[in-house]
Coordinates of C-alpha atoms in Angstrom, one line a residue:
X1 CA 0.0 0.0 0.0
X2 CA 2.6 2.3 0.9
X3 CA 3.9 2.0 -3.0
X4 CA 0.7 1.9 -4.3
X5 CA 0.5 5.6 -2.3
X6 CA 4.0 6.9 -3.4
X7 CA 2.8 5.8 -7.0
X8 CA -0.4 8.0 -6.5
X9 CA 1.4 11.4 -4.9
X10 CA 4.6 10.8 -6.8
X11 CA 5.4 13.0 -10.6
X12 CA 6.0 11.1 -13.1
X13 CA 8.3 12.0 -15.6
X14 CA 6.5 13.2 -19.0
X15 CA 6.9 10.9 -21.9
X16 CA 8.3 11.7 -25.1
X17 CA 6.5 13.4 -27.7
X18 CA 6.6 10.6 -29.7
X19 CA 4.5 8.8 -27.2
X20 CA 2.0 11.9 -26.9
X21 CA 1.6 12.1 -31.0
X22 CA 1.5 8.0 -31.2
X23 CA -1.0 7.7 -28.1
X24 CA -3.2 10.3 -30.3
X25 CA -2.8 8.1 -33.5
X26 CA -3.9 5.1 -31.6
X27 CA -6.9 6.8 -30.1
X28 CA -7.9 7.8 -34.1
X29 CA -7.6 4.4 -35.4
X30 CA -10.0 3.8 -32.2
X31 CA -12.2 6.3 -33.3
X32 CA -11.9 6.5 -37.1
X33 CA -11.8 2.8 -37.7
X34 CA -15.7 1.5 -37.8
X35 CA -15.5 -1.9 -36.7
X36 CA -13.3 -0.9 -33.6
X37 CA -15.7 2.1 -33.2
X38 CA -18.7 0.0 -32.5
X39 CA -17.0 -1.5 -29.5
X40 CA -15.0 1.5 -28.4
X41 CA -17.7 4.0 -28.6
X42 CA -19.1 2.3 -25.4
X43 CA -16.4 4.4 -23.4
X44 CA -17.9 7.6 -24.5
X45 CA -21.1 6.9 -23.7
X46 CA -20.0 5.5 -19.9
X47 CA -19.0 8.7 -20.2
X48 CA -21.8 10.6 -21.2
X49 CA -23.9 9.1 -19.0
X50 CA -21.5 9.2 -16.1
X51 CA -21.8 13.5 -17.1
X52 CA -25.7 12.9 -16.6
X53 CA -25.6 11.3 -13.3
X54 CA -22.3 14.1 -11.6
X55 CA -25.0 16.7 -12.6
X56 CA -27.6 15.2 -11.2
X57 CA -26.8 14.5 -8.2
X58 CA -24.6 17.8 -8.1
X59 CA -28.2 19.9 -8.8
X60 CA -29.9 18.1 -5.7
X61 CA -32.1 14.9 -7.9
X62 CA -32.0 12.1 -6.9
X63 CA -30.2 9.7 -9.3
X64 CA -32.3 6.4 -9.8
X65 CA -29.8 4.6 -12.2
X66 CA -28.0 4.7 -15.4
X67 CA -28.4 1.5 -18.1
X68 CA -25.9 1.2 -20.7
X69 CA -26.8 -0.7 -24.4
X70 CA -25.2 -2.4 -26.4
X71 CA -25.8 -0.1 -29.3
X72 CA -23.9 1.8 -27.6
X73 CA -27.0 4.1 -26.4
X74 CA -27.2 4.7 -22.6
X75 CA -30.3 6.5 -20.1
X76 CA -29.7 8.2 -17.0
X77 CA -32.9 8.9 -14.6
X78 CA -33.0 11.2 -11.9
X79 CA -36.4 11.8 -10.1
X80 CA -36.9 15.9 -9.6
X81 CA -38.6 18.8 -10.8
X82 CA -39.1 17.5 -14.8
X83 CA -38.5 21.8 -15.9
X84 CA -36.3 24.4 -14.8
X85 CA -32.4 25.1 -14.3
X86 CA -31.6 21.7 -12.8
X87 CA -32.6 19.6 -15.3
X88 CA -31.1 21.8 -18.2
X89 CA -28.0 21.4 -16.7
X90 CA -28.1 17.9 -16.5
X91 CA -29.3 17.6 -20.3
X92 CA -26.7 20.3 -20.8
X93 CA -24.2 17.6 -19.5
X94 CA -24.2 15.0 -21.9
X95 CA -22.2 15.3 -25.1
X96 CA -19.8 17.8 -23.4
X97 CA -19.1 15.5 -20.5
X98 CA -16.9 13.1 -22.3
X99 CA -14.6 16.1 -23.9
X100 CA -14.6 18.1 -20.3
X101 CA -13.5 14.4 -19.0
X102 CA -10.7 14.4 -21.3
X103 CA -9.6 18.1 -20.4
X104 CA -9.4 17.1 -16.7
X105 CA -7.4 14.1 -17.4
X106 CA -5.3 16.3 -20.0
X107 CA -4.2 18.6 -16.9
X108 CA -3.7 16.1 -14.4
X109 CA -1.1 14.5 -17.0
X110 CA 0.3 18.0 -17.8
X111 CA 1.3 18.5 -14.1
X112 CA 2.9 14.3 -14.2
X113 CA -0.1 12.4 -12.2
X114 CA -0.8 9.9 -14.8
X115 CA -0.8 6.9 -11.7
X116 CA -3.7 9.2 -10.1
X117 CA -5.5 10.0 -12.9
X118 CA -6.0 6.0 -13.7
X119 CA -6.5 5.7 -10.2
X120 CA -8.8 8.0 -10.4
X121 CA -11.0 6.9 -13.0
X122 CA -11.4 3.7 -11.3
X123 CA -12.8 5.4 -8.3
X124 CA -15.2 7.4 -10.5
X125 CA -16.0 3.8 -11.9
X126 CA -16.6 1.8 -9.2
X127 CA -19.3 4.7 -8.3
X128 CA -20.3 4.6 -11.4
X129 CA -20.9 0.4 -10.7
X130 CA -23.4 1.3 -7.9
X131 CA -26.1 3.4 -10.7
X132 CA -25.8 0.5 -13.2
X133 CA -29.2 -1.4 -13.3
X134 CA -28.9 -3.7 -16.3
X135 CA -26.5 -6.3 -17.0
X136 CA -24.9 -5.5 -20.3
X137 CA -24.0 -2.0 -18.6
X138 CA -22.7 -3.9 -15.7
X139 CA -20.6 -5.8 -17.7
X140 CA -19.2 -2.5 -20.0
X141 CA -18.0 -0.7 -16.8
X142 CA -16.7 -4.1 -15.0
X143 CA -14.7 -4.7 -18.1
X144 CA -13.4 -1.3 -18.9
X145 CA -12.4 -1.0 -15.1
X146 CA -10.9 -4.4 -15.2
X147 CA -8.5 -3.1 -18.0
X148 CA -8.1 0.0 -16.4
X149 CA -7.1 -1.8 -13.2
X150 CA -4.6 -4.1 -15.3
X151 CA -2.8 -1.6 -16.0
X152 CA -2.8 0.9 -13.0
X153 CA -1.2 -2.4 -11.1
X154 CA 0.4 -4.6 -13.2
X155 CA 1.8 -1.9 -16.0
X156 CA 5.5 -0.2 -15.9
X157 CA 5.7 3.8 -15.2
X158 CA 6.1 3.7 -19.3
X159 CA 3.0 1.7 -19.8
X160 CA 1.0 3.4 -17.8
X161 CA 1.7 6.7 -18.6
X162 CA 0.9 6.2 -21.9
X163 CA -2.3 4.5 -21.6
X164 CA -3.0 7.3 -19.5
X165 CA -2.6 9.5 -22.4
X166 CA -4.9 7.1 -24.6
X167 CA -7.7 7.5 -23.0
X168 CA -7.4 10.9 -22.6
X169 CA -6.9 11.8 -26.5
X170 CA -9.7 8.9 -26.9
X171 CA -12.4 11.3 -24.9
X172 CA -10.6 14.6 -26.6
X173 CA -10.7 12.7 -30.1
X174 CA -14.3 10.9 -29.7
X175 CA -16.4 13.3 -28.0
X176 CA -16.8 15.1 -31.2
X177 CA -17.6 12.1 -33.4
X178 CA -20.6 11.4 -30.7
X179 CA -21.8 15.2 -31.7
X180 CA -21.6 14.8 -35.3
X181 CA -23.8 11.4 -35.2
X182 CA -26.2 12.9 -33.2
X183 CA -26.7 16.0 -35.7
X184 CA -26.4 12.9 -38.6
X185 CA -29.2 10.7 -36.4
X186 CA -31.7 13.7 -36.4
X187 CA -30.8 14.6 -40.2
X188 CA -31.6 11.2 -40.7
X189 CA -35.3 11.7 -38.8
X190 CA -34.1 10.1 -35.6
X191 CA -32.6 11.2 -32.3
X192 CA -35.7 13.3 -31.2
X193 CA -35.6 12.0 -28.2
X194 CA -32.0 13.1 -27.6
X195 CA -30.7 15.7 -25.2
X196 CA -30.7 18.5 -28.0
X197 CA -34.6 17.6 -28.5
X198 CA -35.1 17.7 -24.9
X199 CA -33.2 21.2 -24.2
X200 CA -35.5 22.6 -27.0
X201 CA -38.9 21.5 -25.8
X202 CA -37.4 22.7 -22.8
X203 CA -36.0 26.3 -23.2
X204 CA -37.3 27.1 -27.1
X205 CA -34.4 26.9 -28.3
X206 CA -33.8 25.6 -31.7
X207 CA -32.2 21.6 -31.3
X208 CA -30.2 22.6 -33.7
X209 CA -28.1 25.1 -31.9
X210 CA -28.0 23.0 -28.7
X211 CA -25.9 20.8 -31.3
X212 CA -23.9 23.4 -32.3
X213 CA -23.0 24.3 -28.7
X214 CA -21.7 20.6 -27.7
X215 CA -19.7 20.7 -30.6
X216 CA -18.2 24.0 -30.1
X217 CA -17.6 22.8 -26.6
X218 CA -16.1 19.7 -27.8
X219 CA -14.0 20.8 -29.8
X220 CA -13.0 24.0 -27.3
X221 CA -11.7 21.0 -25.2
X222 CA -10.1 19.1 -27.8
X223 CA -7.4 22.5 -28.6
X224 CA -7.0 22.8 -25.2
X225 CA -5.8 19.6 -24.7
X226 CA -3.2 19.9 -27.4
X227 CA -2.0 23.0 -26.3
X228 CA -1.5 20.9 -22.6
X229 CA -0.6 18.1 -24.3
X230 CA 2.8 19.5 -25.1
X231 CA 2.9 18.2 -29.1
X232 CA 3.2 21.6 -30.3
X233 CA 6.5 23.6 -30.6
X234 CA 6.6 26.6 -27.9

């Protein structure tokens, strides 16, 4: 325990930039490559839904569970006033969550934590764990946090610290893609049950520029990150 504790409060040093720019690569082929996409996209939306449940509980509802799909689609429900601030800011969440994710775990690596910020994320997943009320999303978190886990205790500084940075340019990278699918699902008649729907029914504001503001937000996060990242010449 102690080592696991030095690990945690201890800087590591920052990998090579080589690592940073082939970590990002990896995390594109995740993202860009459909087949693996199917599989991987389940991340974003642990993510995503993960946003939906911090809010709510942060804005005072009371979070009744979160089911993950294996579409990759996901539902958070929170029991509270159905209108009003709170439960904007909980729709509001969604598609930003995974990109503001990755900008906290983009800092964290900037300042040399990358042992904490797996560490981290396994905390955030085993509360996660408690929400989940169907099976297949039971299984999605167990096995994403049994990888993370692998890694945080089994993995060299090296490996660590750069599976640290893919997941961070895979939530930078990703979140994004999930914003231009959900504009291409409602183009394509569906999605109007989706949080952009929702905000508009809620506030009168057109769906379309609730879509406009995730992805402005997304990808707000996405340079941020790779100014932190350090990839680009001072």
């Amino acid at each position: 325990m102690n080592e696991v504790w030095d690990s945690l409060t201890s800087v590591q040093p920052q990998p090579s930039w080589q690592v940073v720019v082939g970590t990002a690569v990896a995390a594109l082929v995740l993202i860009g490559w459909r087949p693996l996409w199917r599989n991987t996209r389940q991340i974003v939306t642990i993510a995503h839904e993960g946003a939906h449940g911090l809010i709510a509980a942060l804005v005072g509802r009371k979070l009744a569970g979160i089911r993950l799909h294996s579409d990759t689609s996901g539902v958070t429900v929170s029991r509270g006033k159905p209108t009003g601030v709170g439960m904007i800011a909980v729709l509001l969440a969604g598609y930003p969550g995974p990109a503001l994710f990755g900008l906290a775990a983009a800092f964290v690596l900037s300042r040399g934590y990358a042992v904490a910020l797996l560490w981290g994320l396994l905390l955030a997943l085993a509360i996660l764990l408690l929400q989940i009320r169907n099976l297949y999303g039971l299984w999605s978190v167990l096995v994403f946090g049994a990888v993370v886990f692998g890694v945080s205790w089994w993995g060299s500084s090296a490996v660590q610290s750069a599976f640290a940075h893919l997941l961070t340019w895979f939530l930078l990278l990703a979140a994004p893609r999930a914003v231009l699918e959900l504009q291409y699902s409602r183009r394509g008649g569906g999605g109007r049950s989706s949080d952009a729907d929702q905000l508009r029914r809620l506030t009168g504001v057109p769906a379309l520029l609730w879509v406009g503001l995730f992805g402005l937000v997304t990808l707000g996060c996405l340079a941020v990150g790779v100014i932190w990242s350090g990839v680009l010449p001072d």
